[in-house]
């Protein structure tokens, strides 16, 4: 199974559309999750381009104001979509694999960037994941680091990382290690700060089904399209 979680920082740049098309075609993706889309609506032509013409089912959460937005799509050649659920910070599909009948849940998140909303995000994450009985994959931009090593400077406040780690422990989730780079976000300052905000978490029963699962950084390929 091959999937793609990506914070696109908006989808107005046509180079990003071309990147998605090439990535879908080259890697034959089973699902695509795009965060911070900044888009309220998508044309059929646009969605077909993102999945390189494969038969996909799409659903999305529009942005709130000028930021946010989640787009999630799955390849209908491989999955049946049994249920859709969405909230302020997530979009979730309950799926059945056509090949073996395996039932599981795919959840894409875009966590709150502002501190005043992080508690609401973590509370929603706990509620939705606790209620889910299926094997679960949760991926996306959580907008919270887990420890000082996930930030390039020493300006570390442990409040949200501690709460985030406690949430992961309570939900009995495990992070899949990402290869390719240490950080996933950079500030726009003259001397930028780098942080790891994007990750993929899985439940124990999902990991038992796919014990060799790994996370690779495909977004480095975007530089070839700009």
mmCIF file of N, CA and C in Angstrom, residues 100-181:
data_model
loop_
_atom_site.group_PDB
_atom_site.id
_atom_site.type_symbol
_atom_site.label_atom_id
_atom_site.label_comp_id
_atom_site.label_asym_id
_atom_site.label_seq_id
_atom_site.Cartn_x
_atom_site.Cartn_y
_atom_site.Cartn_z
ATOM 1 N N UNK A 100 -8.357 -8.205 0.203
ATOM 2 C CA UNK A 100 -8.422 -9.183 1.296
ATOM 3 C C UNK A 100 -9.529 -8.913 2.298
ATOM 4 N N UNK A 101 -10.352 -7.889 2.072
ATOM 5 C CA UNK A 101 -11.459 -7.608 2.976
ATOM 6 C C UNK A 101 -11.057 -6.955 4.280
ATOM 7 N N UNK A 102 -9.830 -6.482 4.390
ATOM 8 C CA UNK A 102 -9.343 -5.848 5.624
ATOM 9 C C UNK A 102 -10.048 -4.507 5.815
ATOM 10 N N UNK A 103 -10.629 -4.311 7.003
ATOM 11 C CA UNK A 103 -11.328 -3.066 7.340
ATOM 12 C C UNK A 103 -10.397 -2.182 8.171
ATOM 13 N N UNK A 104 -10.303 -0.921 7.826
ATOM 14 C CA UNK A 104 -9.436 -0.016 8.571
ATOM 15 C C UNK A 104 -9.887 1.425 8.365
ATOM 16 N N UNK A 105 -9.295 2.335 9.128
ATOM 17 C CA UNK A 105 -9.659 3.745 9.057
ATOM 18 C C UNK A 105 -8.445 4.572 8.683
ATOM 19 N N UNK A 106 -8.640 5.481 7.734
ATOM 20 C CA UNK A 106 -7.605 6.401 7.270
ATOM 21 C C UNK A 106 -8.021 7.810 7.674
ATOM 22 N N UNK A 107 -7.185 8.457 8.468
ATOM 23 C CA UNK A 107 -7.524 9.768 9.017
ATOM 24 C C UNK A 107 -6.421 10.765 8.690
ATOM 25 N N UNK A 108 -6.809 11.880 8.081
ATOM 26 C CA UNK A 108 -5.876 12.945 7.750
ATOM 27 C C UNK A 108 -6.162 14.134 8.657
ATOM 28 N N UNK A 109 -5.108 14.716 9.245
ATOM 29 C CA UNK A 109 -5.302 15.816 10.193
ATOM 30 C C UNK A 109 -4.497 17.031 9.773
ATOM 31 N N UNK A 110 -5.037 18.183 10.121
ATOM 32 C CA UNK A 110 -4.293 19.436 10.024
ATOM 33 C C UNK A 110 -4.495 20.169 11.345
ATOM 34 N N UNK A 111 -3.492 20.054 12.229
ATOM 35 C CA UNK A 111 -3.596 20.599 13.570
ATOM 36 C C UNK A 111 -3.545 22.115 13.599
ATOM 37 N N UNK A 112 -4.033 22.666 14.683
ATOM 38 C CA UNK A 112 -4.070 24.120 14.835
ATOM 39 C C UNK A 112 -2.665 24.678 14.967
ATOM 40 N N UNK A 113 -2.384 25.731 14.210
ATOM 41 C CA UNK A 113 -1.083 26.388 14.304
ATOM 42 C C UNK A 113 -1.024 27.345 15.492
ATOM 43 N N UNK A 114 -2.162 27.923 15.872
ATOM 44 C CA UNK A 114 -2.203 28.883 16.971
ATOM 45 C C UNK A 114 -2.367 28.158 18.305
ATOM 46 N N UNK A 115 -1.623 28.611 19.315
ATOM 47 C CA UNK A 115 -1.658 27.963 20.620
ATOM 48 C C UNK A 115 -3.050 27.931 21.221
ATOM 49 N N UNK A 116 -3.855 28.964 20.992
ATOM 50 C CA UNK A 116 -5.167 29.011 21.625
ATOM 51 C C UNK A 116 -6.132 27.942 21.101
ATOM 52 N N UNK A 117 -5.773 27.303 19.977
ATOM 53 C CA UNK A 117 -6.642 26.270 19.418
ATOM 54 C C UNK A 117 -6.055 24.857 19.538
ATOM 55 N N UNK A 118 -4.841 24.745 20.043
ATOM 56 C CA UNK A 118 -4.198 23.428 20.099
ATOM 57 C C UNK A 118 -4.929 22.472 21.046
ATOM 58 N N UNK A 119 -5.460 23.004 22.146
ATOM 59 C CA UNK A 119 -6.188 22.130 23.068
ATOM 60 C C UNK A 119 -7.429 21.548 22.393
ATOM 61 N N UNK A 120 -8.116 22.378 21.609
ATOM 62 C CA UNK A 120 -9.293 21.890 20.884
ATOM 63 C C UNK A 120 -8.902 20.804 19.889
ATOM 64 N N UNK A 121 -7.763 20.994 19.221
ATOM 65 C CA UNK A 121 -7.286 19.981 18.274
ATOM 66 C C UNK A 121 -6.979 18.666 18.976
ATOM 67 N N UNK A 122 -6.229 18.712 20.066
ATOM 68 C CA UNK A 122 -5.867 17.484 20.776
ATOM 69 C C UNK A 122 -7.103 16.805 21.366
ATOM 70 N N UNK A 123 -8.047 17.594 21.849
ATOM 71 C CA UNK A 123 -9.283 17.017 22.393
ATOM 72 C C UNK A 123 -10.070 16.293 21.313
ATOM 73 N N UNK A 124 -10.145 16.909 20.133
ATOM 74 C CA UNK A 124 -10.845 16.255 19.027
ATOM 75 C C UNK A 124 -10.116 14.990 18.599
ATOM 76 N N UNK A 125 -8.792 15.039 18.564
ATOM 77 C CA UNK A 125 -7.998 13.866 18.192
ATOM 78 C C UNK A 125 -8.263 12.709 19.146
ATOM 79 N N UNK A 126 -8.277 12.993 20.438
ATOM 80 C CA UNK A 126 -8.540 11.947 21.436
ATOM 81 C C UNK A 126 -9.942 11.380 21.255
ATOM 82 N N UNK A 127 -10.910 12.245 21.065
ATOM 83 C CA UNK A 127 -12.296 11.787 20.949
ATOM 84 C C UNK A 127 -12.495 10.890 19.731
ATOM 85 N N UNK A 128 -11.997 11.312 18.578
ATOM 86 C CA UNK A 128 -12.229 10.560 17.354
ATOM 87 C C UNK A 128 -11.463 9.235 17.369
ATOM 88 N N UNK A 129 -10.216 9.273 17.793
ATOM 89 C CA UNK A 129 -9.408 8.048 17.796
ATOM 90 C C UNK A 129 -9.892 7.067 18.858
ATOM 91 N N UNK A 130 -10.354 7.570 19.993
ATOM 92 C CA UNK A 130 -10.853 6.686 21.046
ATOM 93 C C UNK A 130 -12.125 5.970 20.617
ATOM 94 N N UNK A 131 -12.938 6.648 19.809
ATOM 95 C CA UNK A 131 -14.201 6.058 19.357
ATOM 96 C C UNK A 131 -14.017 5.086 18.186
ATOM 97 N N UNK A 132 -12.858 5.114 17.549
ATOM 98 C CA UNK A 132 -12.628 4.278 16.377
ATOM 99 C C UNK A 132 -12.195 2.868 16.796
ATOM 100 N N UNK A 133 -12.959 1.870 16.370
ATOM 101 C CA UNK A 133 -12.646 0.486 16.714
ATOM 102 C C UNK A 133 -11.802 -0.205 15.652
ATOM 103 N N UNK A 134 -11.709 0.364 14.460
ATOM 104 C CA UNK A 134 -10.937 -0.253 13.384
ATOM 105 C C UNK A 134 -9.452 0.063 13.512
ATOM 106 N N UNK A 135 -8.589 -0.765 12.907
ATOM 107 C CA UNK A 135 -7.174 -0.398 12.783
ATOM 108 C C UNK A 135 -7.062 0.979 12.138
ATOM 109 N N UNK A 136 -6.149 1.790 12.640
ATOM 110 C CA UNK A 136 -6.180 3.212 12.323
ATOM 111 C C UNK A 136 -4.827 3.727 11.858
ATOM 112 N N UNK A 137 -4.863 4.579 10.818
ATOM 113 C CA UNK A 137 -3.712 5.351 10.381
ATOM 114 C C UNK A 137 -4.085 6.826 10.489
ATOM 115 N N UNK A 138 -3.270 7.597 11.196
ATOM 116 C CA UNK A 138 -3.497 9.032 11.362
ATOM 117 C C UNK A 138 -2.262 9.755 10.851
ATOM 118 N N UNK A 139 -2.423 10.536 9.798
ATOM 119 C CA UNK A 139 -1.272 11.233 9.232
ATOM 120 C C UNK A 139 -1.597 12.664 8.886
ATOM 121 N N UNK A 140 -0.548 13.468 8.790
ATOM 122 C CA UNK A 140 -0.741 14.845 8.367
ATOM 123 C C UNK A 140 0.162 15.789 9.118
ATOM 124 N N UNK A 141 -0.265 17.041 9.171
ATOM 125 C CA UNK A 141 0.484 18.110 9.830
ATOM 126 C C UNK A 141 -0.158 18.363 11.191
ATOM 127 N N UNK A 142 0.518 17.935 12.255
ATOM 128 C CA UNK A 142 -0.023 18.067 13.602
ATOM 129 C C UNK A 142 0.296 19.428 14.214
ATOM 130 N N UNK A 143 1.228 20.146 13.628
ATOM 131 C CA UNK A 143 1.625 21.474 14.103
ATOM 132 C C UNK A 143 2.098 21.474 15.557
ATOM 133 N N UNK A 144 2.640 20.339 15.996
ATOM 134 C CA UNK A 144 3.240 20.230 17.328
ATOM 135 C C UNK A 144 4.460 19.321 17.207
ATOM 136 N N UNK A 145 5.564 19.742 17.777
ATOM 137 C CA UNK A 145 6.730 18.869 17.834
ATOM 138 C C UNK A 145 6.614 17.973 19.069
ATOM 139 N N UNK A 146 7.446 16.916 19.130
ATOM 140 C CA UNK A 146 7.372 15.976 20.236
ATOM 141 C C UNK A 146 8.513 16.131 21.224
ATOM 142 N N UNK A 147 9.652 16.660 20.795
ATOM 143 C CA UNK A 147 10.809 16.798 21.674
ATOM 144 C C UNK A 147 11.756 17.850 21.098
ATOM 145 N N UNK A 148 12.763 18.283 21.861
ATOM 146 C CA UNK A 148 13.664 19.345 21.390
ATOM 147 C C UNK A 148 14.411 19.002 20.116
ATOM 148 N N UNK A 149 14.660 17.721 19.852
ATOM 149 C CA UNK A 149 15.400 17.343 18.647
ATOM 150 C C UNK A 149 14.617 17.619 17.373
ATOM 151 N N UNK A 150 13.305 17.884 17.502
ATOM 152 C CA UNK A 150 12.484 18.169 16.337
ATOM 153 C C UNK A 150 12.403 19.663 16.035
ATOM 154 N N UNK A 151 13.310 20.428 16.633
ATOM 155 C CA UNK A 151 13.385 21.866 16.380
ATOM 156 C C UNK A 151 14.840 22.260 16.258
ATOM 157 N N UNK A 152 15.149 23.169 15.333
ATOM 158 C CA UNK A 152 16.547 23.467 15.007
ATOM 159 C C UNK A 152 17.202 24.446 15.956
ATOM 160 N N UNK A 153 16.423 25.097 16.832
ATOM 161 C CA UNK A 153 17.054 25.984 17.807
ATOM 162 C C UNK A 153 16.629 25.590 19.217
ATOM 163 N N UNK A 154 17.171 26.264 20.208
ATOM 164 C CA UNK A 154 16.939 25.890 21.598
ATOM 165 C C UNK A 154 15.705 26.501 22.219
ATOM 166 N N UNK A 155 14.889 27.196 21.451
ATOM 167 C CA UNK A 155 13.681 27.830 21.967
ATOM 168 C C UNK A 155 12.571 26.786 22.069
ATOM 169 N N UNK A 156 12.580 26.027 23.144
ATOM 170 C CA UNK A 156 11.672 24.884 23.300
ATOM 171 C C UNK A 156 10.764 25.081 24.498
ATOM 172 N N UNK A 157 9.455 25.020 24.257
ATOM 173 C CA UNK A 157 8.441 25.055 25.312
ATOM 174 C C UNK A 157 7.817 23.670 25.384
ATOM 175 N N UNK A 158 7.904 23.036 26.534
ATOM 176 C CA UNK A 158 7.503 21.630 26.658
ATOM 177 C C UNK A 158 6.002 21.419 26.818
ATOM 178 N N UNK A 159 5.227 22.501 26.958
ATOM 179 C CA UNK A 159 3.803 22.332 27.273
ATOM 180 C C UNK A 159 3.079 21.487 26.234
ATOM 181 N N UNK A 160 3.081 21.918 24.979
ATOM 182 C CA UNK A 160 2.328 21.196 23.950
ATOM 183 C C UNK A 160 2.976 19.874 23.571
ATOM 184 N N UNK A 161 4.305 19.790 23.486
ATOM 185 C CA UNK A 161 4.906 18.472 23.245
ATOM 186 C C UNK A 161 4.537 17.453 24.321
ATOM 187 N N UNK A 162 4.537 17.861 25.576
ATOM 188 C CA UNK A 162 4.170 16.928 26.646
ATOM 189 C C UNK A 162 2.727 16.452 26.494
ATOM 190 N N UNK A 163 1.823 17.374 26.189
ATOM 191 C CA UNK A 163 0.421 16.995 26.006
ATOM 192 C C UNK A 163 0.239 16.122 24.766
ATOM 193 N N UNK A 164 0.980 16.438 23.719
ATOM 194 C CA UNK A 164 0.904 15.648 22.487
ATOM 195 C C UNK A 164 1.407 14.234 22.730
ATOM 196 N N UNK A 165 2.535 14.092 23.392
ATOM 197 C CA UNK A 165 3.077 12.764 23.690
ATOM 198 C C UNK A 165 2.141 11.972 24.602
ATOM 199 N N UNK A 166 1.515 12.655 25.566
ATOM 200 C CA UNK A 166 0.555 11.979 26.439
ATOM 201 C C UNK A 166 -0.655 11.505 25.636
ATOM 202 N N UNK A 167 -1.073 12.314 24.667
ATOM 203 C CA UNK A 167 -2.199 11.927 23.805
ATOM 204 C C UNK A 167 -1.854 10.683 22.999
ATOM 205 N N UNK A 168 -0.660 10.651 22.424
ATOM 206 C CA UNK A 168 -0.228 9.494 21.640
ATOM 207 C C UNK A 168 -0.183 8.239 22.511
ATOM 208 N N UNK A 169 0.319 8.391 23.748
ATOM 209 C CA UNK A 169 0.395 7.254 24.661
ATOM 210 C C UNK A 169 -1.000 6.755 25.054
ATOM 211 N N UNK A 170 -1.896 7.682 25.365
ATOM 212 C CA UNK A 170 -3.248 7.305 25.778
ATOM 213 C C UNK A 170 -3.967 6.560 24.658
ATOM 214 N N UNK A 171 -3.742 7.002 23.420
ATOM 215 C CA UNK A 171 -4.393 6.377 22.276
ATOM 216 C C UNK A 171 -3.673 5.112 21.809
ATOM 217 N N UNK A 172 -2.538 4.803 22.424
ATOM 218 C CA UNK A 172 -1.747 3.618 22.078
ATOM 219 C C UNK A 172 -1.369 3.615 20.603
ATOM 220 N N UNK A 173 -0.895 4.781 20.135
ATOM 221 C CA UNK A 173 -0.454 4.923 18.759
ATOM 222 C C UNK A 173 1.067 4.890 18.690
ATOM 223 N N UNK A 174 1.569 4.505 17.532
ATOM 224 C CA UNK A 174 3.011 4.447 17.313
ATOM 225 C C UNK A 174 3.350 5.268 16.076
ATOM 226 N N UNK A 175 4.431 6.050 16.173
ATOM 227 C CA UNK A 175 4.850 6.838 15.022
ATOM 228 C C UNK A 175 5.735 6.008 14.099
ATOM 229 N N UNK A 176 5.443 6.061 12.813
ATOM 230 C CA UNK A 176 6.298 5.402 11.826
ATOM 231 C C UNK A 176 7.454 6.338 11.496
ATOM 232 N N UNK A 177 8.644 5.868 11.639
ATOM 233 C CA UNK A 177 9.820 6.691 11.417
ATOM 234 C C UNK A 177 9.908 7.138 9.963
ATOM 235 N N UNK A 178 10.214 8.418 9.772
ATOM 236 C CA UNK A 178 10.327 8.980 8.434
ATOM 237 C C UNK A 178 11.777 9.035 7.993
ATOM 238 N N UNK A 179 12.040 8.602 6.784
ATOM 239 C CA UNK A 179 13.377 8.696 6.211
ATOM 240 C C UNK A 179 13.418 9.845 5.218
ATOM 241 N N UNK A 180 14.591 10.391 4.997
ATOM 242 C CA UNK A 180 14.733 11.417 3.972
ATOM 243 C C UNK A 180 15.143 12.764 4.494
ATOM 244 N N UNK A 181 14.594 13.193 5.632
ATOM 245 C CA UNK A 181 14.991 14.473 6.208
ATOM 246 C C UNK A 181 14.549 14.536 7.664
#
